[in-house]
Coordinates of C-alpha atoms in Angstrom, one line a residue:
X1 CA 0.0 0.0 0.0
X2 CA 1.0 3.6 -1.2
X3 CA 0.7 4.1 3.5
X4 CA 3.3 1.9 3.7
X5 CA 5.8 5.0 3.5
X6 CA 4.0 6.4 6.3
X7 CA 3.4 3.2 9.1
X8 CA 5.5 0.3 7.7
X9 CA 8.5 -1.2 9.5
X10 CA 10.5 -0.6 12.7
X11 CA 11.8 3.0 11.2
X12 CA 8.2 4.2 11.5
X13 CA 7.8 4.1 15.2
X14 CA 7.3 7.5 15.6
X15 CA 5.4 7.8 12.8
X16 CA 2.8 5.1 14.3
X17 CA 3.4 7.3 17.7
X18 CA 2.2 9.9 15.9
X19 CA -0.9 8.8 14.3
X20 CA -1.9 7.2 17.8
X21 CA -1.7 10.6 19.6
X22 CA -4.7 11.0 16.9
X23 CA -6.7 8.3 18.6
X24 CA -5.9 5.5 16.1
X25 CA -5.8 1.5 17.1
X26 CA -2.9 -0.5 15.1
X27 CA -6.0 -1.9 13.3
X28 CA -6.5 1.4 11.7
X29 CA -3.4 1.9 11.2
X30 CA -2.7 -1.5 9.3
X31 CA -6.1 -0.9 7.1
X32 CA -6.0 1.1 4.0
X33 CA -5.7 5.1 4.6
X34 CA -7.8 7.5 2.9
X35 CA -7.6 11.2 2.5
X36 CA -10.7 12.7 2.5
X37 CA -10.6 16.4 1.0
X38 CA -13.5 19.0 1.9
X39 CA -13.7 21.9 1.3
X40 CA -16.5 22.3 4.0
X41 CA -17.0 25.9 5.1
X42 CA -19.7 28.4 6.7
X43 CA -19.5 31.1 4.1
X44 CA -20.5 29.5 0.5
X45 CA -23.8 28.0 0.5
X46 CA -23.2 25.1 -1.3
X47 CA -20.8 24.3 1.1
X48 CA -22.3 25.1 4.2
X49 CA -23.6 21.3 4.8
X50 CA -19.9 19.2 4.0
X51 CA -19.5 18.0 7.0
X52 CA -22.9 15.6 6.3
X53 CA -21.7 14.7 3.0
X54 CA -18.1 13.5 4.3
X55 CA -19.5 12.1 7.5
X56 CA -21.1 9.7 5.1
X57 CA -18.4 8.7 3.2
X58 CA -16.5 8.1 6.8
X59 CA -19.7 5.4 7.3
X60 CA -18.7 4.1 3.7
X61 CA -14.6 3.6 4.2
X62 CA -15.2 2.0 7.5
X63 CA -17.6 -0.3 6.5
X64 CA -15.7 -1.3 3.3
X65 CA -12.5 -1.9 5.4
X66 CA -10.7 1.4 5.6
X67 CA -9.3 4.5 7.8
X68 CA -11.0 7.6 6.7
X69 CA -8.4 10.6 7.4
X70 CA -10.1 14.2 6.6
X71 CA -8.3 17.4 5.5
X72 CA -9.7 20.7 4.6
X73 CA -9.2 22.9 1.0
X74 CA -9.8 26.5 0.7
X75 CA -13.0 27.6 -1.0
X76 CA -14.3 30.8 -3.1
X77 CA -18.1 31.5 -3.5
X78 CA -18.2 33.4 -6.5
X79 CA -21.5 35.2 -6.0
X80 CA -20.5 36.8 -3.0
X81 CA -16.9 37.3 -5.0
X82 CA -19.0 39.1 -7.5
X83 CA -18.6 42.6 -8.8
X84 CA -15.3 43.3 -6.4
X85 CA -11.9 42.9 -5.6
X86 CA -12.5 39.5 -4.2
X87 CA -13.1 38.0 -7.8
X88 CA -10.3 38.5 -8.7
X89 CA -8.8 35.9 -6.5
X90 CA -11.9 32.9 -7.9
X91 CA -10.1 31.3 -10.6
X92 CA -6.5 31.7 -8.8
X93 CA -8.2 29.6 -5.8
X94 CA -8.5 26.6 -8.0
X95 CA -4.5 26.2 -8.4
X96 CA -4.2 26.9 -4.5
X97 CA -6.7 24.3 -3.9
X98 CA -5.1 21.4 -6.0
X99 CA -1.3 22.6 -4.7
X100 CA -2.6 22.5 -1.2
X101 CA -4.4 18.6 -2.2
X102 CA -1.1 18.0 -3.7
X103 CA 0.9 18.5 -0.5
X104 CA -1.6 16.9 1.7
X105 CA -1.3 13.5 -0.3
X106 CA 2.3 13.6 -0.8
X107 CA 3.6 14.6 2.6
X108 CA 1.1 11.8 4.1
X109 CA 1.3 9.3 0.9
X110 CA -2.9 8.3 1.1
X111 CA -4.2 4.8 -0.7
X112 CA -6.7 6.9 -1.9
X113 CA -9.1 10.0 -1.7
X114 CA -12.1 11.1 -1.9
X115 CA -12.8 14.6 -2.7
X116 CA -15.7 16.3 -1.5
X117 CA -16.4 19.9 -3.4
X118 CA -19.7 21.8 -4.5
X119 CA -19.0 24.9 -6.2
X120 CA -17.1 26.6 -9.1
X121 CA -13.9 26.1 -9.1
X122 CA -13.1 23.9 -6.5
X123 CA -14.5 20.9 -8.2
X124 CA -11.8 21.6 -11.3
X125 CA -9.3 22.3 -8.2
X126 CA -9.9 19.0 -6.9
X127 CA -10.1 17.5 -10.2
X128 CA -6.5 18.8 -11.2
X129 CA -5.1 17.4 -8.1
X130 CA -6.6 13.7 -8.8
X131 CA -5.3 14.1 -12.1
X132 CA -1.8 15.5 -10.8
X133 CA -1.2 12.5 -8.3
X134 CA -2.9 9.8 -10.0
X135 CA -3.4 7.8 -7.1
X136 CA -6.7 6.5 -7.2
X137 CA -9.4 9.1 -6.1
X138 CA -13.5 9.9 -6.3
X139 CA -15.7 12.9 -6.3
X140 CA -18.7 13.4 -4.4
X141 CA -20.3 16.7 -4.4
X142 CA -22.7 18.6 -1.9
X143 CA -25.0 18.7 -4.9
X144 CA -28.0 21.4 -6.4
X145 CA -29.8 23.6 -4.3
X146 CA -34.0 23.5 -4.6
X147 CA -34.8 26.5 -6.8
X148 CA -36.8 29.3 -4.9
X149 CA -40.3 30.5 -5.6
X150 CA -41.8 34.0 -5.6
X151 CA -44.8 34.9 -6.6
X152 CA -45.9 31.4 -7.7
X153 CA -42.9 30.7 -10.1
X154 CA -39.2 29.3 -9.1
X155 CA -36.0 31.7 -9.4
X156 CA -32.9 31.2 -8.3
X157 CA -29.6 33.9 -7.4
X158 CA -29.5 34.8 -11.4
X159 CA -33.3 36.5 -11.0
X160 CA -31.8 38.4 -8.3
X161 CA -29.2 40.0 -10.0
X162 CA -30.9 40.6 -12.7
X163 CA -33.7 42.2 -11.1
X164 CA -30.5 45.1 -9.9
X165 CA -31.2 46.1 -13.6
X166 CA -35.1 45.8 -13.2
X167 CA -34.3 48.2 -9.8
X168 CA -32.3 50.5 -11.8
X169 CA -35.0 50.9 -14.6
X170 CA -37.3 51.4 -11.9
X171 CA -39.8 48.6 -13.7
X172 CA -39.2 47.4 -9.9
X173 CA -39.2 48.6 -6.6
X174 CA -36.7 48.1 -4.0
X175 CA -39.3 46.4 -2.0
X176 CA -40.0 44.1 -4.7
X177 CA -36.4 43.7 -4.9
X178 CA -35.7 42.8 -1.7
X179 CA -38.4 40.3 -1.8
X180 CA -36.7 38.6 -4.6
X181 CA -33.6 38.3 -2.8
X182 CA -35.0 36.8 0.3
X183 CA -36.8 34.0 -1.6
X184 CA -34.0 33.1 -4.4
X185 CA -31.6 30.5 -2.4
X186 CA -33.8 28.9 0.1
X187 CA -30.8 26.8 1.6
X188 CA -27.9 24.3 1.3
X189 CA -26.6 23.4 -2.0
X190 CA -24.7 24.9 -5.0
X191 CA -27.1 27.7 -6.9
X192 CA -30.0 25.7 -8.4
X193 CA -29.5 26.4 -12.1
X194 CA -26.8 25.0 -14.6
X195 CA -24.6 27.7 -13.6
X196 CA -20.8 26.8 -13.2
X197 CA -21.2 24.9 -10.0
X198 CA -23.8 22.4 -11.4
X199 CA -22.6 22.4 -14.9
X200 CA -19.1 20.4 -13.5
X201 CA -20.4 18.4 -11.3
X202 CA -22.6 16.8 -14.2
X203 CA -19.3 16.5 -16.0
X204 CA -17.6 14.8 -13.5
X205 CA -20.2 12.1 -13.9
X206 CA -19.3 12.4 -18.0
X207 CA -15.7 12.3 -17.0
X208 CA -16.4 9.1 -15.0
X209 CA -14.7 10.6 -11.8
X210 CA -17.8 10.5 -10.1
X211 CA -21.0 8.3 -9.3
X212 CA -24.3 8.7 -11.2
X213 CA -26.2 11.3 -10.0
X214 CA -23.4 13.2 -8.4
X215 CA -24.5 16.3 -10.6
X216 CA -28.4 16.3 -9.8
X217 CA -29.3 14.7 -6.5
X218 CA -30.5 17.8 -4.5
X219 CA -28.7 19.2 -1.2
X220 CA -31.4 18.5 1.0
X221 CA -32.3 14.7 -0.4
X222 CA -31.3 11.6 1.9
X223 CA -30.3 10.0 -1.7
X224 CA -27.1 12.3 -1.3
X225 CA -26.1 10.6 1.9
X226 CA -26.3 7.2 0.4
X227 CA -24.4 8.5 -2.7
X228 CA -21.7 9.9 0.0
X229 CA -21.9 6.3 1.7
X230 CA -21.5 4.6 -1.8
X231 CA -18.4 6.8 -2.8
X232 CA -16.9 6.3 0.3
X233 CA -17.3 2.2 -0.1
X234 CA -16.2 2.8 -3.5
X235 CA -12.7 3.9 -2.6
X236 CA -11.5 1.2 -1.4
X237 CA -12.7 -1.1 -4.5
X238 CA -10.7 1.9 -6.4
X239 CA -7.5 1.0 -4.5
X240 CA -7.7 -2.8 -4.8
X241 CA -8.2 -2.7 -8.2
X242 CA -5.5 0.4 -8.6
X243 CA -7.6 2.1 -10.8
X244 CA -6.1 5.8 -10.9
X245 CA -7.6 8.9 -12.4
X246 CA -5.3 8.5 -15.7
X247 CA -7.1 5.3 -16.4
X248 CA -10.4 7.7 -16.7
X249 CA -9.0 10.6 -17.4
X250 CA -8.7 9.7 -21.4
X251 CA -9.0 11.8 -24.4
X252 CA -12.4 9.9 -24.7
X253 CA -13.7 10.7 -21.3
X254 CA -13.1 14.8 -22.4
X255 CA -15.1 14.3 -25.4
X256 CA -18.1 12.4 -23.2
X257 CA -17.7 15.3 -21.2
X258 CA -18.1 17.8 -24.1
X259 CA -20.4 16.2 -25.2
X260 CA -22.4 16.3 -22.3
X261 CA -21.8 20.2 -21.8
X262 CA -23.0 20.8 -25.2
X263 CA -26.1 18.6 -24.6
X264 CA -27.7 20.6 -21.2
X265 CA -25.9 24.1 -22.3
X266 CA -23.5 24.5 -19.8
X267 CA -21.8 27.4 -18.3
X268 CA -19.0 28.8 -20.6
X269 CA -16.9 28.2 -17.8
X270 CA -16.7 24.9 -18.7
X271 CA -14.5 25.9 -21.2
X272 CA -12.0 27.0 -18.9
X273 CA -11.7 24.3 -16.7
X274 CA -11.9 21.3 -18.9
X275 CA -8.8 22.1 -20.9
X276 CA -6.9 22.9 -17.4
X277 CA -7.7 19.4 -16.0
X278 CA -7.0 17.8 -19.4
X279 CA -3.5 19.9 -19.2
X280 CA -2.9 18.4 -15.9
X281 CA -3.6 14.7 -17.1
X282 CA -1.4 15.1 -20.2
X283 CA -3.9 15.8 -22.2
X284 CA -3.8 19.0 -24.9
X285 CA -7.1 20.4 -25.0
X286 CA -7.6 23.8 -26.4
X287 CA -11.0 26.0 -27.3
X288 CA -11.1 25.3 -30.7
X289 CA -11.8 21.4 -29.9
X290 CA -15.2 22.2 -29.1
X291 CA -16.9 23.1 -32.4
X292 CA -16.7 19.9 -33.7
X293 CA -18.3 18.2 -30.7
X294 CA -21.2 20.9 -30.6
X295 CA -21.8 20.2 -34.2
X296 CA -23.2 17.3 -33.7
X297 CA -24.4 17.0 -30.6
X298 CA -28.3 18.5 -29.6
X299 CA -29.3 20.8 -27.0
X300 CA -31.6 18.5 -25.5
X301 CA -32.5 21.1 -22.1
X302 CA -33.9 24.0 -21.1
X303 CA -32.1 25.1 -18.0
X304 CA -31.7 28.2 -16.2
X305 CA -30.8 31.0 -17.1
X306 CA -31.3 29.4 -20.8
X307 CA -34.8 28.3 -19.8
X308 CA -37.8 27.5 -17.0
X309 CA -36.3 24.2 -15.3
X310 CA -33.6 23.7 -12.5
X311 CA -31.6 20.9 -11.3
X312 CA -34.1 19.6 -9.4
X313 CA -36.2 19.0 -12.3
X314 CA -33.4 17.8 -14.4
X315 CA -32.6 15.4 -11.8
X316 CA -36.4 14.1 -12.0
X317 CA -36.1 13.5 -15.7
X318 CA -33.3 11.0 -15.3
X319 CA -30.2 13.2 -14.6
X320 CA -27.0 13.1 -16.4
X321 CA -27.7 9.1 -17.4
X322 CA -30.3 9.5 -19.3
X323 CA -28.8 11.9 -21.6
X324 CA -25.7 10.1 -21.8
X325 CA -28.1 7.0 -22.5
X326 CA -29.6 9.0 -25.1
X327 CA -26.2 10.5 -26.8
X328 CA -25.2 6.7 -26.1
X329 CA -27.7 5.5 -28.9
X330 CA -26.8 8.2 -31.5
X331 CA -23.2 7.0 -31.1
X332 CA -22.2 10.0 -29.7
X333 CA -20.8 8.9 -26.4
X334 CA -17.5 6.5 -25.8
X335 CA -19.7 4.0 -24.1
X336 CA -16.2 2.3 -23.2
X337 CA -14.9 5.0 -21.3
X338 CA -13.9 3.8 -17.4
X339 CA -15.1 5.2 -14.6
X340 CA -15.0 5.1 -11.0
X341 CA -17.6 2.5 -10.8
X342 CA -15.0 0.4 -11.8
X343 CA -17.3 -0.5 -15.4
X344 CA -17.9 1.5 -18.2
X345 CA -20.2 4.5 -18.9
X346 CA -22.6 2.0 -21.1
X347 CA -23.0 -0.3 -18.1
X348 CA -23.3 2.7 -16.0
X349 CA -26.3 4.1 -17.9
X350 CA -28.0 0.9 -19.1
X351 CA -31.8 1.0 -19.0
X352 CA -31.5 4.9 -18.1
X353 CA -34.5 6.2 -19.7
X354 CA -35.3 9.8 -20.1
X355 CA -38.5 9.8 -17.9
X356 CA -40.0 13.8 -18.8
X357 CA -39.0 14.6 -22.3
X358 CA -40.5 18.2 -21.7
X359 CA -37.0 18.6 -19.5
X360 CA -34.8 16.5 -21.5
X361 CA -35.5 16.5 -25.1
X362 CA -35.0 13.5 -27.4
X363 CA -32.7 13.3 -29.8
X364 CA -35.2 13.6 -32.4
X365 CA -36.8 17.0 -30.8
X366 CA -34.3 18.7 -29.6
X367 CA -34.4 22.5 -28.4
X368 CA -31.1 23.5 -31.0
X369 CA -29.0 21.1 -33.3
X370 CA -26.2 22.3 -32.6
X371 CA -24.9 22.4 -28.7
X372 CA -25.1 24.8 -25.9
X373 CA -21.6 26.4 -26.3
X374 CA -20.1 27.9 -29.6
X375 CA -16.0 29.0 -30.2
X376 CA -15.6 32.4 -31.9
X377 CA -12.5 33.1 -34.1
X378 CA -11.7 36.2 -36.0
X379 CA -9.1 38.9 -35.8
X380 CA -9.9 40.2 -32.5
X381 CA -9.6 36.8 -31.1
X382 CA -7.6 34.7 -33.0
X383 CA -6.9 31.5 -30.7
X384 CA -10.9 31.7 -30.1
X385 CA -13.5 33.0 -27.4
X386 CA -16.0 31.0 -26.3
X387 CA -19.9 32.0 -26.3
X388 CA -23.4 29.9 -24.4
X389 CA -25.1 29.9 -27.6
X390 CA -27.9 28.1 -26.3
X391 CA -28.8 31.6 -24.1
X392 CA -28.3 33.9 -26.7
X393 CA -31.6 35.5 -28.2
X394 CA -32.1 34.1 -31.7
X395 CA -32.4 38.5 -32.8
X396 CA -28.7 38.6 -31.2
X397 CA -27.0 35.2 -32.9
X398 CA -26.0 38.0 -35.7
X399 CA -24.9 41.2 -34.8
X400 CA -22.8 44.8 -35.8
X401 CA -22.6 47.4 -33.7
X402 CA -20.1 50.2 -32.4
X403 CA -17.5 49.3 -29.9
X404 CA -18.1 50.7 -26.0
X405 CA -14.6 49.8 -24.6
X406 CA -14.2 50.1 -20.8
X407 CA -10.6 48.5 -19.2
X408 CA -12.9 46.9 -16.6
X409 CA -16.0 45.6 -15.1
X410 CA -16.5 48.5 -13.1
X411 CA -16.6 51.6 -16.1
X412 CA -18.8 49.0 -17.7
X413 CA -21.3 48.8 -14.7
X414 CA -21.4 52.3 -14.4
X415 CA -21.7 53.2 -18.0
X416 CA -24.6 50.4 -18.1
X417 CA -26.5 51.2 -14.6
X418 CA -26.4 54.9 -15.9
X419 CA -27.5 54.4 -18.9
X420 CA -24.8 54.9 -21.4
X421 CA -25.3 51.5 -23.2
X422 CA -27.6 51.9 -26.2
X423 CA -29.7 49.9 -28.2
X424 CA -27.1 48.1 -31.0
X425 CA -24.0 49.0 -29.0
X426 CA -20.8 45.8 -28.5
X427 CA -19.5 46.5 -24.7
X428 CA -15.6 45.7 -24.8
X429 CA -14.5 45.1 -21.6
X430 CA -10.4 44.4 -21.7
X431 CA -7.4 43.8 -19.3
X432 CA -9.7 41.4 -17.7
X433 CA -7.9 38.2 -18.6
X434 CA -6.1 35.7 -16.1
X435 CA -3.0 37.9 -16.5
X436 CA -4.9 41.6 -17.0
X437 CA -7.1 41.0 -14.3
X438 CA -5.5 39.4 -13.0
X439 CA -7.7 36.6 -11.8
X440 CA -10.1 36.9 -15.1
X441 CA -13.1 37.8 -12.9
X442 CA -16.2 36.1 -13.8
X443 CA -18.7 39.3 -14.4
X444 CA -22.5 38.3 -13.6
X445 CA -23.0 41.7 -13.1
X446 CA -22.6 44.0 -16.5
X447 CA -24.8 40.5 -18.2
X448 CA -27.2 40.5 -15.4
X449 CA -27.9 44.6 -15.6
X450 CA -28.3 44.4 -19.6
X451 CA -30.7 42.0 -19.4
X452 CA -32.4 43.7 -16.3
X453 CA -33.1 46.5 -18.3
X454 CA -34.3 44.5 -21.2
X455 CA -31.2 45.2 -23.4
X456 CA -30.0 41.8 -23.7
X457 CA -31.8 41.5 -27.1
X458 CA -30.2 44.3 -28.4
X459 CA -26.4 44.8 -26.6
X460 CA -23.7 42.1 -27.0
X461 CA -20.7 42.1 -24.3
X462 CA -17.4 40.8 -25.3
X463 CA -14.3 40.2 -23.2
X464 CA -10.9 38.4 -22.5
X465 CA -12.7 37.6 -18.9
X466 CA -15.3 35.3 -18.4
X467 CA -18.9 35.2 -17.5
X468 CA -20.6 33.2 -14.4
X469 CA -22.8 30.2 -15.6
X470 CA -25.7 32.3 -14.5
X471 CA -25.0 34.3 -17.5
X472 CA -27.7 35.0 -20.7
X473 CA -27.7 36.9 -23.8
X474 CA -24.8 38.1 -26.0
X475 CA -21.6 37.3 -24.0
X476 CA -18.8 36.4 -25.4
X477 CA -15.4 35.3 -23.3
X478 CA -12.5 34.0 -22.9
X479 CA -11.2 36.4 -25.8
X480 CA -7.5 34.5 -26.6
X481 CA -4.9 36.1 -26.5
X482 CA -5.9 38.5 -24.2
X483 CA -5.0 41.9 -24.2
X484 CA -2.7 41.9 -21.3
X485 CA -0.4 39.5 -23.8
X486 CA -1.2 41.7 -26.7
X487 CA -4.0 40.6 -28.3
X488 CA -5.8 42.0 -30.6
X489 CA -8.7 42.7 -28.6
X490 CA -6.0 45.2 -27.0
X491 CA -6.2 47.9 -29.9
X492 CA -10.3 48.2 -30.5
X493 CA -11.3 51.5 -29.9
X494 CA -14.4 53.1 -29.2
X495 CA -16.9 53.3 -32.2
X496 CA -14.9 50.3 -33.9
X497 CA -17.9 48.6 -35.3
X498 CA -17.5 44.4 -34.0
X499 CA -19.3 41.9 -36.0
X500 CA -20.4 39.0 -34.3
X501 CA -21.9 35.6 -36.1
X502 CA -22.5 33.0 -33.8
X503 CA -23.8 30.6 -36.2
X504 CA -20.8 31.4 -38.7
X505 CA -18.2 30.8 -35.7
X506 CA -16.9 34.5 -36.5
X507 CA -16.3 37.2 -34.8
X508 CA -14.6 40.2 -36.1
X509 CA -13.7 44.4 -35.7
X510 CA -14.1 45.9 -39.2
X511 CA -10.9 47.0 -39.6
X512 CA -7.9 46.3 -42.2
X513 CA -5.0 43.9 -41.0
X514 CA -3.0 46.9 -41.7
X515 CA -4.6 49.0 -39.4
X516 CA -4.6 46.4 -36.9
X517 CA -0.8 45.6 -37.3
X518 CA -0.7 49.5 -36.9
X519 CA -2.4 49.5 -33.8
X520 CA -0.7 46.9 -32.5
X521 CA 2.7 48.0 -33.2
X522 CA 2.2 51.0 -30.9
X523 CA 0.3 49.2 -28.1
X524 CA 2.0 49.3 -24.3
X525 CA 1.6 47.3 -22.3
X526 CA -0.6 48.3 -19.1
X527 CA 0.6 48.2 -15.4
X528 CA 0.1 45.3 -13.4
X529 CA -3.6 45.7 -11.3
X530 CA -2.0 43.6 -8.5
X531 CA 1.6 44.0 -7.7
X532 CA 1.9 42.2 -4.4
X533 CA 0.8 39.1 -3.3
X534 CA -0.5 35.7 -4.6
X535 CA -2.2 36.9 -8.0
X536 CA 0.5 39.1 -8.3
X537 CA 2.7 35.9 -8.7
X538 CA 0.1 34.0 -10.4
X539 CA 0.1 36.8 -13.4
X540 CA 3.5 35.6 -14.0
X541 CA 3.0 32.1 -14.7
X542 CA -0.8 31.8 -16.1
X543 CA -1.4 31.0 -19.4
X544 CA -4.3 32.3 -22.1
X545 CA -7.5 31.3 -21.5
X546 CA -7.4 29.0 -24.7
X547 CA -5.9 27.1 -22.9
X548 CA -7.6 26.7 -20.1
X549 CA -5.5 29.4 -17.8
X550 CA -2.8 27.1 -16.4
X551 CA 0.6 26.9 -15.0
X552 CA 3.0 26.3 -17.7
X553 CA 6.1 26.5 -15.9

């Protein structure tokens, strides 16, 4: 056993002494140890309940023969992160996270793990370590929280900031709007739409890192005990039979997860993190990978903020198995893939039937042909940007307008909020990249104010930083290379006129290459935003977006 380095042989005295001043027997010490990472805390909602969820997977290690040892990981909750300083720090979280899992397994060398996340990115953080060590590991999230209900129809945290806009126009009040923000998160669990949070823990099933029904069991559901209980059991089978992440972690398993995102219209995040754990599993993935997938494979469901239904009811209409059943028939799934059930995805989803075809489409009716997320390329963003298509207004899939450029989310706010932003205009927001922001915030709040004010029809946003999975409308991210590095986005200037075609995969500022190579030739780069500090560091070694934003060096 991997442990062995730890409790094995006379030289390891101490190290037994040690592990006894913990309250372990030499039974426990001689059975199988297992790291248990959770990223349990009392400030992110989705998080808030952990200590159930690894509790449960104790009851499952014991019972299958094992120690269960648990460790804590640092965790962001972008919401509150939102629209501030503090976001800037979200995406650098998720390299801390897998460094700090990193160290945790290596200085005490674990049979296994299980990794117990919820929210943004510290399932990809977690994910990157597994992949990183490659000692054999499992995922089991908090899971969805119940959507909310006002005035007799469900919302969730993306109504409330898009009612700000609605309180701006003043087609609210601030009654109303606080009304709406008491009744939008009604407890435990990550944000009830197929915002980032949700949209990665359904891949993880696709990946085959976690259990069915990881992505869609509700929070507050005694199902997601047993499915703690059942991961925690499952371990151990995972290090008998050494299966380790790399076994899963294939260039297949990417494409089943792809091929997932595209089918429920994930968050454009996705985009980001996917090539980063690929990256860490030796695996190139870049943007421009996922046309081809989306090309063939349906939007088979309406989810918030693309639509009326939430994870709950996605979870009632069969979850993540019946689409991959469904994809599974069309041939558009790797039904050989491994996962951590020890058997394939096509055992895995045998005899998964989609059981409400008004929440998950079939194949044959399905709500676009082409999948939720769409890659941009053009000569403002020439290694790609990446757009939710399957949110995008069909008036707004084609569009020309003048460029607004603002050099971050802030001027944009303001300029939106007080009322700058016109009917037909492109918002440009730069230097918000994983090296300009640094950090690349995630910017519900400039998407979420358009489309409170009804202008998401009308005004596309485009930028080298991302959007939240709560995002709708127009938004295009992830701009590569950003302008930080010198991309071309750097050099568009107000009243540029950006066209955007979604279906054509184009995007483009009307402008001659010689006026661009002009432009460029001149540009400066901008002063560092942070100079001090973790993202300060983190600045210097991130990559493009592209990518996936990771350490290269």
């Amino acid at each position: 056993m991997r442990s062995d380095l730890m409790k094995k042989g006379i030289e390891r005295a101490p190290h037994r002494s040690l592990f006894k001043a913990a309250g372990l027997t030499d039974e426990e010490i001689n059975r199988p140890i297992i790291g248990i990472a959770n990223s349990s805390n009392e400030i992110i909602p989705g998080h808030i309940h952990l200590a159930t969820i690894a509790d449960a997977v104790k009851k499952g290690i014991l019972a299958a023969g094992g120690t269960p040892l648990e460790f804590s990981t640092i965790g962001v909750c972008d919401g509150i992160a939102m629209n501030h300083i503090g976001m800037k720090y979200s995406l650098g979280s998720r390299e801390l996270i897998a460094d700090s899992i990193e160290i945790m397994a290596t200085a005490h060398p674990f049979d296994g793990l299980v990794l117990i996340p919820n929210c943004d990115k510290i399932i990809p953080g977690m994910l990157i370590a597994a992949a990183r060590l490659n000692i054999p590991a499992i995922l089991v999230s908090g899971g969805p929280m119940l959507a909310g209900e006002y005035r007799g129809q469900k919302i969730s945290v993306t109504n409330v900031f898009e009612a700000v806009g609605r309180a701006a126009s003043k087609s609210i009040t601030d009654e109303e709007l606080h009304d709406i923000e008491c009744a939008a998160c009604p407890g435990a669990g990550s944000c009830a739409g197929l915002f980032t949070a949700n949209s990665m823990n359904c891949l993880t099933e696709a990946l085959g890192m976690a259990l069915p029904f990881n992505g869609t069991i509700p929070a507050v559901m005694a199902d997601r005990i047993r499915l703690a209980k059942e991961s925690g059991r499952k371990i151990l089978e995972l290090v008998k039979k050494k299966i380790t992440p790399r076994k899963i972690l294939t260039r297949e398993a990417f494409e089943n997860a792809l091929a997932i995102d595209m089918a429920i219209g994930g968050s454009s995040n996705t985009a980001l993190h996917l090539p980063a754990i690929a990256h860490y599993a030796g695996i190139e993935l870049t943007l421009k990978e996922i046309n081809p997938i989306s090309q063939k494979t349906p939007h088979l469901c309406t989810l918030s903020p693309a639509g009326p239904h939430h994870m709950e009811d996605l979870h009632r209409a069969g979850g993540i198995s019946a689409i991959l059943h469904e994809l599974l028939k069309h041939g558009l799934i790797h039904g050989d893939a491994l996962t951590v059930t020890g058997a394939t995805i096509e055992h895995n989803v045998k005899n998964r039937e989609i059981l409400d075809p008004g929440v998950i489409r079939k194949f044959e009716k399905p709500v676009h042909r082409d999948g939720g997320l769409a890659v941009l390329v053009g000569n403002i963003a020439p290694d790609g940007c990446i757009v939710k298509q399957a949110a995008v207004d069909s008036s707004m899939l084609k569009h020309s307008g003048p460029a607004r450029v603002f050099t971050s989310e802030e001027d944009a706010v303001k300029a939106i909020m007080s009322g700058a932003i016109k009917k037909g205009d492109v918002v440009v927001i730069i230097y918000e990249g994983p090296k300009g922001g640094p950090g690349m915030r995630e910017m519900l709040t400039p998407t979420s104010v358009i489309a409170g004010m009804g202008l998401d029809k009308d005004v596309a946003l485009i930028t080298d930083g991302r959007f939240s999975g709560a995002t709708r409308g127009a938004s295009i991210g992830h701009v590569s290379p950003e302008a930080a590095s010198g991309g071309p986005i750097a050099i568009v200037r107000e009243g540029d006129i950006v066209e955007i075609d979604i279906p054509g995969k184009r995007i483009n500022v009307k402008l001659s290459d010689a006026e661009i190579s002009q432009r460029l030739s001149a540009w400066k780069p901008s002063k560092p935003k942070i100079t001090s500090g973790y993202m300060h560091r983190y600045a210097h070694f991130v990559s493009s977006a592209d990518r996936g934003a990771v350490f290269e060096s």
